[in-house]
mmCIF file with all atom_site columns, C-alpha atoms in Angstrom:
data_model
loop_
_atom_site.group_PDB
_atom_site.id
_atom_site.type_symbol
_atom_site.label_atom_id
_atom_site.label_alt_id
_atom_site.label_comp_id
_atom_site.label_asym_id
_atom_site.label_entity_id
_atom_site.label_seq_id
_atom_site.pdbx_PDB_ins_code
_atom_site.Cartn_x
_atom_site.Cartn_y
_atom_site.Cartn_z
_atom_site.occupancy
_atom_site.B_iso_or_equiv
_atom_site.pdbx_formal_charge
_atom_site.auth_seq_id
_atom_site.auth_comp_id
_atom_site.auth_asym_id
_atom_site.auth_atom_id
_atom_site.pdbx_PDB_model_num
ATOM 1   C CA . MET Q 1 1   ? -16.364 -0.392  -1.689 1.00 96.00 ? 1266 MET Q CA 1
ATOM 2   C CA . HIS Q 1 2   ? -16.318 1.504   1.453  1.00 98.00 ? 1267 HIS Q CA 1
ATOM 3   C CA . LYS Q 1 3   ? -17.919 4.971   2.040  1.00 98.00 ? 1268 LYS Q CA 1
ATOM 4   C CA . LEU Q 1 4   ? -16.929 7.761   4.359  1.00 98.00 ? 1269 LEU Q CA 1
ATOM 5   C CA . MET Q 1 5   ? -19.672 10.330  4.997  1.00 98.00 ? 1270 MET Q CA 1
ATOM 6   C CA . VAL Q 1 6   ? -19.385 13.756  6.841  1.00 98.00 ? 1271 VAL Q CA 1
ATOM 7   C CA . LEU Q 1 7   ? -22.532 15.463  8.017  1.00 98.00 ? 1272 LEU Q CA 1
ATOM 8   C CA . TYR Q 1 8   ? -22.095 19.129  8.910  1.00 98.00 ? 1273 TYR Q CA 1
ATOM 9   C CA . PRO Q 1 9   ? -24.610 20.818  11.244 1.00 97.00 ? 1274 PRO Q CA 1
ATOM 10  C CA . GLU Q 1 10  ? -25.416 24.459  10.744 1.00 96.00 ? 1275 GLU Q CA 1
ATOM 11  C CA . PRO Q 1 11  ? -22.270 26.648  10.909 1.00 97.00 ? 1276 PRO Q CA 1
ATOM 12  C CA . ALA Q 1 12  ? -22.042 30.076  12.565 1.00 96.00 ? 1277 ALA Q CA 1
ATOM 13  C CA . ASP Q 1 13  ? -21.348 31.621  9.169  1.00 97.00 ? 1278 ASP Q CA 1
ATOM 14  C CA . ARG Q 1 14  ? -22.779 29.943  6.122  1.00 97.00 ? 1279 ARG Q CA 1
ATOM 15  C CA . ASP Q 1 15  ? -20.891 32.102  3.565  1.00 98.00 ? 1280 ASP Q CA 1
ATOM 16  C CA . HIS Q 1 16  ? -17.566 31.501  5.231  1.00 98.00 ? 1281 HIS Q CA 1
ATOM 17  C CA . PHE Q 1 17  ? -18.236 27.712  5.394  1.00 98.00 ? 1282 PHE Q CA 1
ATOM 18  C CA . ARG Q 1 18  ? -19.022 27.512  1.627  1.00 98.00 ? 1283 ARG Q CA 1
ATOM 19  C CA . ASP Q 1 19  ? -16.154 29.728  0.559  1.00 98.00 ? 1284 ASP Q CA 1
ATOM 20  C CA . TYR Q 1 20  ? -13.518 28.044  2.750  1.00 99.00 ? 1285 TYR Q CA 1
ATOM 21  C CA . TYR Q 1 21  ? -14.835 24.549  2.010  1.00 98.00 ? 1286 TYR Q CA 1
ATOM 22  C CA . VAL Q 1 22  ? -14.771 24.936  -1.714 1.00 98.00 ? 1287 VAL Q CA 1
ATOM 23  C CA . ASN Q 1 23  ? -11.622 26.995  -1.993 1.00 98.00 ? 1288 ASN Q CA 1
ATOM 24  C CA . ASN Q 1 24  ? -9.415  25.515  0.739  1.00 98.00 ? 1289 ASN Q CA 1
ATOM 25  C CA . HIS Q 1 25  ? -10.749 22.199  2.199  1.00 98.00 ? 1290 HIS Q CA 1
ATOM 26  C CA . LEU Q 1 26  ? -11.748 20.334  -0.934 1.00 98.00 ? 1291 LEU Q CA 1
ATOM 27  C CA . PRO Q 1 27  ? -8.327  20.953  -2.611 1.00 98.00 ? 1292 PRO Q CA 1
ATOM 28  C CA . LEU Q 1 28  ? -6.826  19.171  0.491  1.00 98.00 ? 1293 LEU Q CA 1
ATOM 29  C CA . VAL Q 1 29  ? -9.247  16.243  0.125  1.00 98.00 ? 1294 VAL Q CA 1
ATOM 30  C CA . THR Q 1 30  ? -8.250  15.618  -3.467 1.00 98.00 ? 1295 THR Q CA 1
ATOM 31  C CA . ARG Q 1 31  ? -4.718  14.789  -2.384 1.00 98.00 ? 1296 ARG Q CA 1
ATOM 32  C CA . MET Q 1 32  ? -5.823  12.013  -0.067 1.00 98.00 ? 1297 MET Q CA 1
ATOM 33  C CA . PRO Q 1 33  ? -4.246  8.622   -1.207 1.00 98.00 ? 1298 PRO Q CA 1
ATOM 34  C CA . GLY Q 1 34  ? -6.687  5.901   -2.237 1.00 98.00 ? 1299 GLY Q CA 1
ATOM 35  C CA . LEU Q 1 35  ? -9.605  8.227   -2.730 1.00 98.00 ? 1300 LEU Q CA 1
ATOM 36  C CA . LEU Q 1 36  ? -11.761 6.803   -5.610 1.00 98.00 ? 1301 LEU Q CA 1
ATOM 37  C CA . ALA Q 1 37  ? -14.517 9.318   -5.813 1.00 98.00 ? 1302 ALA Q CA 1
ATOM 38  C CA . TRP Q 1 38  ? -15.962 12.194  -3.741 1.00 98.00 ? 1303 TRP Q CA 1
ATOM 39  C CA . ARG Q 1 39  ? -19.034 14.453  -3.838 1.00 98.00 ? 1304 ARG Q CA 1
ATOM 40  C CA . TYR Q 1 40  ? -20.705 17.022  -1.559 1.00 98.00 ? 1305 TYR Q CA 1
ATOM 41  C CA . SER Q 1 41  ? -23.746 19.242  -1.258 1.00 98.00 ? 1306 SER Q CA 1
ATOM 42  C CA . PHE Q 1 42  ? -24.961 22.324  0.434  1.00 97.00 ? 1307 PHE Q CA 1
ATOM 43  C CA . ASP Q 1 43  ? -28.589 21.534  -0.421 1.00 91.00 ? 1308 ASP Q CA 1
ATOM 44  C CA . VAL Q 1 44  ? -29.346 19.029  2.294  1.00 94.00 ? 1309 VAL Q CA 1
ATOM 45  C CA . ALA Q 1 45  ? -33.040 18.568  2.911  1.00 93.00 ? 1310 ALA Q CA 1
ATOM 46  C CA . ALA Q 1 46  ? -35.065 16.399  5.253  1.00 92.00 ? 1311 ALA Q CA 1
ATOM 47  C CA . THR Q 1 47  ? -38.160 14.378  4.030  1.00 93.00 ? 1312 THR Q CA 1
ATOM 48  C CA . GLN Q 1 48  ? -40.124 15.846  6.970  1.00 92.00 ? 1313 GLN Q CA 1
ATOM 49  C CA . GLY Q 1 49  ? -39.376 18.920  9.185  1.00 92.00 ? 1314 GLY Q CA 1
ATOM 50  C CA . GLN Q 1 50  ? -36.148 20.836  9.240  1.00 91.00 ? 1315 GLN Q CA 1
ATOM 51  C CA . THR Q 1 51  ? -32.847 19.051  8.421  1.00 91.00 ? 1316 THR Q CA 1
ATOM 52  C CA . PRO Q 1 52  ? -30.251 18.971  11.218 1.00 93.00 ? 1317 PRO Q CA 1
ATOM 53  C CA . TYR Q 1 53  ? -27.443 19.275  8.574  1.00 97.00 ? 1318 TYR Q CA 1
ATOM 54  C CA . PHE Q 1 54  ? -26.163 22.153  6.436  1.00 96.00 ? 1319 PHE Q CA 1
ATOM 55  C CA . ALA Q 1 55  ? -23.852 20.174  4.182  1.00 98.00 ? 1320 ALA Q CA 1
ATOM 56  C CA . VAL Q 1 56  ? -22.805 16.584  3.432  1.00 98.00 ? 1321 VAL Q CA 1
ATOM 57  C CA . PHE Q 1 57  ? -19.701 15.031  2.021  1.00 99.00 ? 1322 PHE Q CA 1
ATOM 58  C CA . GLU Q 1 58  ? -19.182 11.524  0.711  1.00 98.00 ? 1323 GLU Q CA 1
ATOM 59  C CA . ALA Q 1 59  ? -15.925 9.754   -0.168 1.00 98.00 ? 1324 ALA Q CA 1
ATOM 60  C CA . GLU Q 1 60  ? -15.443 6.306   -1.701 1.00 98.00 ? 1325 GLU Q CA 1
ATOM 61  C CA . PHE Q 1 61  ? -12.544 3.942   -0.999 1.00 98.00 ? 1326 PHE Q CA 1
ATOM 62  C CA . ALA Q 1 62  ? -11.823 0.410   -2.281 1.00 98.00 ? 1327 ALA Q CA 1
ATOM 63  C CA . ASP Q 1 63  ? -12.324 -0.971  1.257  1.00 98.00 ? 1328 ASP Q CA 1
ATOM 64  C CA . ALA Q 1 64  ? -12.056 -0.106  4.902  1.00 98.00 ? 1329 ALA Q CA 1
ATOM 65  C CA . ALA Q 1 65  ? -8.336  -0.687  5.064  1.00 98.00 ? 1330 ALA Q CA 1
ATOM 66  C CA . ALA Q 1 66  ? -7.791  1.906   2.147  1.00 98.00 ? 1331 ALA Q CA 1
ATOM 67  C CA . MET Q 1 67  ? -10.050 4.355   4.015  1.00 98.00 ? 1332 MET Q CA 1
ATOM 68  C CA . THR Q 1 68  ? -8.108  3.904   7.236  1.00 98.00 ? 1333 THR Q CA 1
ATOM 69  C CA . ALA Q 1 69  ? -4.746  4.226   5.447  1.00 99.00 ? 1334 ALA Q CA 1
ATOM 70  C CA . SER Q 1 70  ? -5.868  7.393   3.725  1.00 98.00 ? 1335 SER Q CA 1
ATOM 71  C CA . ARG Q 1 71  ? -7.206  9.034   6.901  1.00 98.00 ? 1336 ARG Q CA 1
ATOM 72  C CA . GLU Q 1 72  ? -3.937  8.141   8.851  1.00 98.00 ? 1337 GLU Q CA 1
ATOM 73  C CA . SER Q 1 73  ? -1.745  9.485   5.928  1.00 99.00 ? 1338 SER Q CA 1
ATOM 74  C CA . PRO Q 1 74  ? -0.146  12.961  6.284  1.00 98.00 ? 1339 PRO Q CA 1
ATOM 75  C CA . GLU Q 1 75  ? -2.688  14.151  3.722  1.00 98.00 ? 1340 GLU Q CA 1
ATOM 76  C CA . GLY Q 1 76  ? -5.633  12.653  5.691  1.00 98.00 ? 1341 GLY Q CA 1
ATOM 77  C CA . ARG Q 1 77  ? -4.373  14.139  8.990  1.00 98.00 ? 1342 ARG Q CA 1
ATOM 78  C CA . GLN Q 1 78  ? -4.158  17.584  7.243  1.00 98.00 ? 1343 GLN Q CA 1
ATOM 79  C CA . VAL Q 1 79  ? -7.696  17.221  6.076  1.00 98.00 ? 1344 VAL Q CA 1
ATOM 80  C CA . ALA Q 1 80  ? -8.936  16.337  9.494  1.00 98.00 ? 1345 ALA Q CA 1
ATOM 81  C CA . ALA Q 1 81  ? -7.040  19.164  11.187 1.00 98.00 ? 1346 ALA Q CA 1
ATOM 82  C CA . ASP Q 1 82  ? -8.520  21.592  8.659  1.00 98.00 ? 1347 ASP Q CA 1
ATOM 83  C CA . VAL Q 1 83  ? -12.160 21.063  9.648  1.00 98.00 ? 1348 VAL Q CA 1
ATOM 84  C CA . ALA Q 1 84  ? -11.988 23.480  12.585 1.00 97.00 ? 1349 ALA Q CA 1
ATOM 85  C CA . ASN Q 1 85  ? -11.279 26.243  10.188 1.00 98.00 ? 1350 ASN Q CA 1
ATOM 86  C CA . TYR Q 1 86  ? -14.798 26.224  8.710  1.00 98.00 ? 1351 TYR Q CA 1
ATOM 87  C CA . ALA Q 1 87  ? -17.163 23.741  10.556 1.00 98.00 ? 1352 ALA Q CA 1
ATOM 88  C CA . THR Q 1 88  ? -18.038 25.817  13.591 1.00 97.00 ? 1353 THR Q CA 1
ATOM 89  C CA . GLY Q 1 89  ? -21.133 23.595  14.104 1.00 95.00 ? 1354 GLY Q CA 1
ATOM 90  C CA . GLY Q 1 90  ? -18.954 20.449  14.268 1.00 96.00 ? 1355 GLY Q CA 1
ATOM 91  C CA . ALA Q 1 91  ? -19.070 17.425  12.061 1.00 97.00 ? 1356 ALA Q CA 1
ATOM 92  C CA . VAL Q 1 92  ? -20.430 13.878  12.253 1.00 98.00 ? 1357 VAL Q CA 1
ATOM 93  C CA . VAL Q 1 93  ? -18.301 11.316  10.534 1.00 98.00 ? 1358 VAL Q CA 1
ATOM 94  C CA . ILE Q 1 94  ? -19.575 7.940   9.701  1.00 98.00 ? 1359 ILE Q CA 1
ATOM 95  C CA . HIS Q 1 95  ? -18.335 5.136   7.499  1.00 98.00 ? 1360 HIS Q CA 1
ATOM 96  C CA . TYR Q 1 96  ? -19.655 1.801   6.214  1.00 98.00 ? 1361 TYR Q CA 1
ATOM 97  C CA . PRO Q 1 97  ? -19.192 -0.939  3.609  1.00 97.00 ? 1362 PRO Q CA 1
ATOM 98  C CA . VAL Q 1 98  ? -21.476 -0.497  0.606  1.00 94.00 ? 1363 VAL Q CA 1
ATOM 99  C CA . GLN Q 1 99  ? -23.841 -3.282  -0.502 1.00 89.00 ? 1364 GLN Q CA 1
ATOM 100 C CA . ASN Q 1 100 ? -25.298 -2.779  -3.896 1.00 83.00 ? 1365 ASN Q CA 1
ATOM 101 C CA . GLY Q 1 101 ? -28.896 -3.623  -4.902 1.00 82.00 ? 1366 GLY Q CA 1
ATOM 102 C CA . THR Q 1 102 ? -31.212 -3.142  -7.907 1.00 80.00 ? 1367 THR Q CA 1
ATOM 103 C CA . PRO Q 1 103 ? -34.489 -1.449  -8.379 1.00 82.00 ? 1368 PRO Q CA 1
ATOM 104 C CA . ARG Q 1 104 ? -36.140 -4.818  -8.440 1.00 80.00 ? 1369 ARG Q CA 1
ATOM 105 C CA . GLY Q 1 105 ? -34.737 -5.558  -4.911 1.00 72.00 ? 1370 GLY Q CA 1
ATOM 106 C CA . ARG Q 1 106 ? -31.928 -7.817  -5.861 1.00 69.00 ? 1371 ARG Q CA 1
ATOM 107 C CA . VAL Q 1 107 ? -28.984 -7.572  -3.375 1.00 69.00 ? 1372 VAL Q CA 1
ATOM 108 C CA . ASP Q 1 108 ? -25.387 -8.056  -4.491 1.00 67.00 ? 1373 ASP Q CA 1
ATOM 109 C CA . THR Q 1 109 ? -24.072 -10.547 -1.925 1.00 65.00 ? 1374 THR Q CA 1
ATOM 110 C CA . ARG Q 1 110 ? -20.589 -11.108 -3.523 1.00 64.00 ? 1375 ARG Q CA 1
ATOM 111 C CA . SER Q 1 111 ? -18.976 -9.695  -0.372 1.00 56.00 ? 1376 SER Q CA 1
ATOM 112 C CA . GLY Q 1 112 ? -20.549 -12.353 1.606  1.00 46.00 ? 1377 GLY Q CA 1
ATOM 113 C CA . LYS Q 1 113 ? -22.791 -9.902  3.535  1.00 48.00 ? 1378 LYS Q CA 1
ATOM 114 C CA . ASN Q 1 114 ? -26.491 -9.293  3.262  1.00 42.00 ? 1379 ASN Q CA 1
ATOM 115 C CA . GLY Q 1 115 ? -27.204 -5.669  3.166  1.00 43.00 ? 1380 GLY Q CA 1
ATOM 116 C CA . VAL Q 1 116 ? -29.936 -3.309  2.092  1.00 40.00 ? 1381 VAL Q CA 1
#
């Protein structure tokens, strides 16, 4: 599995961000090909001090190639172009392959990579 994460710093208008994101942006996201799951939150907190982010979005794809194909599709390009309509504070986009573990510290190495 491959995960895409978008971290949104504080916008100029929180209410506009929330409204536009839920009613306009997320419906575009749902049309992206290869998207397996997605989630978001406006309740981002730091373990210490003030969080630098207002919102977070996560998307899951089968692998990096599926994520890249989705982002380069017409739907993916439309999603990327739409960000400027609500994210006045910008957006930090990261992605990574996911390695699974268990509460007892066991790591799933079936992908051939060690990761925790």
